[in-house]
C-alpha atoms as a PDB file:
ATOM      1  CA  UNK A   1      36.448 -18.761 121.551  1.00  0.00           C
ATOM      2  CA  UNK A   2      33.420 -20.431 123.270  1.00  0.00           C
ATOM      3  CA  UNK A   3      33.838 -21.361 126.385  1.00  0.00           C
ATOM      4  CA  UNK A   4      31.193 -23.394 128.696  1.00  0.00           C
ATOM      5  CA  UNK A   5      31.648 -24.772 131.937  1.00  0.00           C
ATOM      6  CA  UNK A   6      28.475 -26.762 133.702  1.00  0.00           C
ATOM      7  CA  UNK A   7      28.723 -28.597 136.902  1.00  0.00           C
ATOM      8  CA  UNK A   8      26.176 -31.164 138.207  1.00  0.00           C
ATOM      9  CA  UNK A   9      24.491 -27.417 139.148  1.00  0.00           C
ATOM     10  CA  UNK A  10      24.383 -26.078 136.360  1.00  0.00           C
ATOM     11  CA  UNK A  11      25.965 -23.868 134.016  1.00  0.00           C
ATOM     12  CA  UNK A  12      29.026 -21.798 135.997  1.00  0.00           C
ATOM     13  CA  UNK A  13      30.370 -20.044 133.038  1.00  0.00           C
ATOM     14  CA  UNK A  14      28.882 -19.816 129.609  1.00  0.00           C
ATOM     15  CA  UNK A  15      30.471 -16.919 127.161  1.00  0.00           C
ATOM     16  CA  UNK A  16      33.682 -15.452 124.844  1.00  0.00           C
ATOM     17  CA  UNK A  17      36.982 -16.446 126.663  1.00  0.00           C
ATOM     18  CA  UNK A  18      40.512 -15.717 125.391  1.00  0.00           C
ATOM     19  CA  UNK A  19      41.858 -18.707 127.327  1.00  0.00           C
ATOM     20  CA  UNK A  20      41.247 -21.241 129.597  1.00  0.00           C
ATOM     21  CA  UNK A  21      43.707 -23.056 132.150  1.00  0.00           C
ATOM     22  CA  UNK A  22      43.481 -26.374 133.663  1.00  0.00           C
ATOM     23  CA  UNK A  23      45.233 -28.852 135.445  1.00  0.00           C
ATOM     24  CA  UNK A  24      45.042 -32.494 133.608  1.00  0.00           C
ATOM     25  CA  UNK A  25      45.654 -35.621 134.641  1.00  0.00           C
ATOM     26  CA  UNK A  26      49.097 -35.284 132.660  1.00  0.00           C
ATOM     27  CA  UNK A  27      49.881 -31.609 133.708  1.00  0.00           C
ATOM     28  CA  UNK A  28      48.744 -28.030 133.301  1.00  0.00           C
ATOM     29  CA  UNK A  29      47.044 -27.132 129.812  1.00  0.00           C
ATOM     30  CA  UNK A  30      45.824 -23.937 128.114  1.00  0.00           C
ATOM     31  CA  UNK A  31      43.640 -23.580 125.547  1.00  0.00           C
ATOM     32  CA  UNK A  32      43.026 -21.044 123.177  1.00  0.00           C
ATOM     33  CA  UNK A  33      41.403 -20.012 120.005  1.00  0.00           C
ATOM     34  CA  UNK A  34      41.577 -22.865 117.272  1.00  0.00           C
ATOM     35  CA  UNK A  35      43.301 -25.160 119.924  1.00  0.00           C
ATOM     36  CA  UNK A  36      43.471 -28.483 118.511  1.00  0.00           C
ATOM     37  CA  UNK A  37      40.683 -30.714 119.246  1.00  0.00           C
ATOM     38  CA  UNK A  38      40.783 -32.680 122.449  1.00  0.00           C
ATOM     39  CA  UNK A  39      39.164 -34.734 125.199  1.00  0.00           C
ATOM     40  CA  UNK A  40      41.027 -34.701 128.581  1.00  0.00           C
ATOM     41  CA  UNK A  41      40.239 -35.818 132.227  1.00  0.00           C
ATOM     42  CA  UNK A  42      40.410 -32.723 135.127  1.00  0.00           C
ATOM     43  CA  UNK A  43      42.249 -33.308 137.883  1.00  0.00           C
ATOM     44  CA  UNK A  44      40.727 -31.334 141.428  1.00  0.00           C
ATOM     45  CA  UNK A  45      42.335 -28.329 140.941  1.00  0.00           C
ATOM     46  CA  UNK A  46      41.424 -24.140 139.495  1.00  0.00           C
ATOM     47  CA  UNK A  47      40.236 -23.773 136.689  1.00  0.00           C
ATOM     48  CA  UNK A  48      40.796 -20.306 134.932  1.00  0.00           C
ATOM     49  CA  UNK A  49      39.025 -18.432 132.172  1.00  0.00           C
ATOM     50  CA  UNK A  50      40.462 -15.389 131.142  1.00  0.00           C
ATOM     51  CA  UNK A  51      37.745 -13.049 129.251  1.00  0.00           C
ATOM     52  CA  UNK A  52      38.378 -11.438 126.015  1.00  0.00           C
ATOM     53  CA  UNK A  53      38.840  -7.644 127.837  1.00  0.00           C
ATOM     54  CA  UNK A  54      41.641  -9.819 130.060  1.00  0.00           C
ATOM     55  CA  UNK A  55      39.593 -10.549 133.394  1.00  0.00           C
ATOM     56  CA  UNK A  56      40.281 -13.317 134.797  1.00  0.00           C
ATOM     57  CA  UNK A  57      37.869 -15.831 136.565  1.00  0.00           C
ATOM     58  CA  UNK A  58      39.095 -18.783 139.095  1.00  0.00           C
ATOM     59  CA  UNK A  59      36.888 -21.597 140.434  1.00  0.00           C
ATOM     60  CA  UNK A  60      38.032 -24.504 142.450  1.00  0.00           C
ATOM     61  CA  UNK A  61      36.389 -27.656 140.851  1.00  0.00           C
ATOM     62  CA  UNK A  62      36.467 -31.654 141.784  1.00  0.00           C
ATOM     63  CA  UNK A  63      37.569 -33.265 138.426  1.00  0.00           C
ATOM     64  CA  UNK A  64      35.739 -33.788 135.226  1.00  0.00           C
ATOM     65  CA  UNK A  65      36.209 -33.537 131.795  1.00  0.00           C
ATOM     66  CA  UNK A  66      37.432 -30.697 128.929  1.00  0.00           C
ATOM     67  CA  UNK A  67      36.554 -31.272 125.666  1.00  0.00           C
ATOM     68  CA  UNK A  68      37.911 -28.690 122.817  1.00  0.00           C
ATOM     69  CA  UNK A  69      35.444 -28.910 119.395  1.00  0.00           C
ATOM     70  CA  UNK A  70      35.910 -27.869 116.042  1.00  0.00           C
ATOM     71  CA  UNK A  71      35.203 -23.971 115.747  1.00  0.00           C
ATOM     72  CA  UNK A  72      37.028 -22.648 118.916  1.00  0.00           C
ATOM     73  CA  UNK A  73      34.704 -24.378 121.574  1.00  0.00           C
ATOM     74  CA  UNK A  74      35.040 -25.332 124.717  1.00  0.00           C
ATOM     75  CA  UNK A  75      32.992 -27.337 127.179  1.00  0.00           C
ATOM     76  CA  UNK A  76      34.254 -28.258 130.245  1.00  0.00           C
ATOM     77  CA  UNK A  77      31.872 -30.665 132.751  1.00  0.00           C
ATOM     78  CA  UNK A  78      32.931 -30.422 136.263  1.00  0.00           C
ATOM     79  CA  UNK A  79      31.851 -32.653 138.846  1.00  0.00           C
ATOM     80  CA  UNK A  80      32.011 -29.925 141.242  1.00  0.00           C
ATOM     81  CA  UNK A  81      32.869 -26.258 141.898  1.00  0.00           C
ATOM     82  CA  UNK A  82      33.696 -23.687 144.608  1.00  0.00           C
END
């Protein structure tokens, strides 16, 4: 799938992911490939992408948003990362 993820910075991760894991305001989610669509709030917490060859990539960020689109998409606006 898609995956983007831009802080006030700019763009932090932009690429293919296999999955992405988050922390929502009403627990832990993971998305992957054709994951419904969705609009959620971010909690403070890691957020992990996990690359199609299975690396995995962990940033700390301050809240925000995750939005899944049509087409296996993700975009995730942080309001902070580190």
């Amino acid at each position: 799938m898609k995956a983007r993820v831009y802080t006030l910075k700019g763009v932090l991760f932009e690429g293919e992911a296999k999955e992405l894991i988050a922390e929502t305001t009403t627990g832990e989610i993971s998305i992957l490939a054709n994951h419904e669509p969705l609009v959620t709030v971010l909690k403070p917490s890691e957020l992990v992408v996990v690359k199609e060859d299975g690396e995995r990539s962990a940033v700390r960020i301050e809240g925000g948003f995750l939005e899944v689109r049509p087409e296996s998409e993700v975009i995730v606006l942080a309001k902070s990362a580190a």
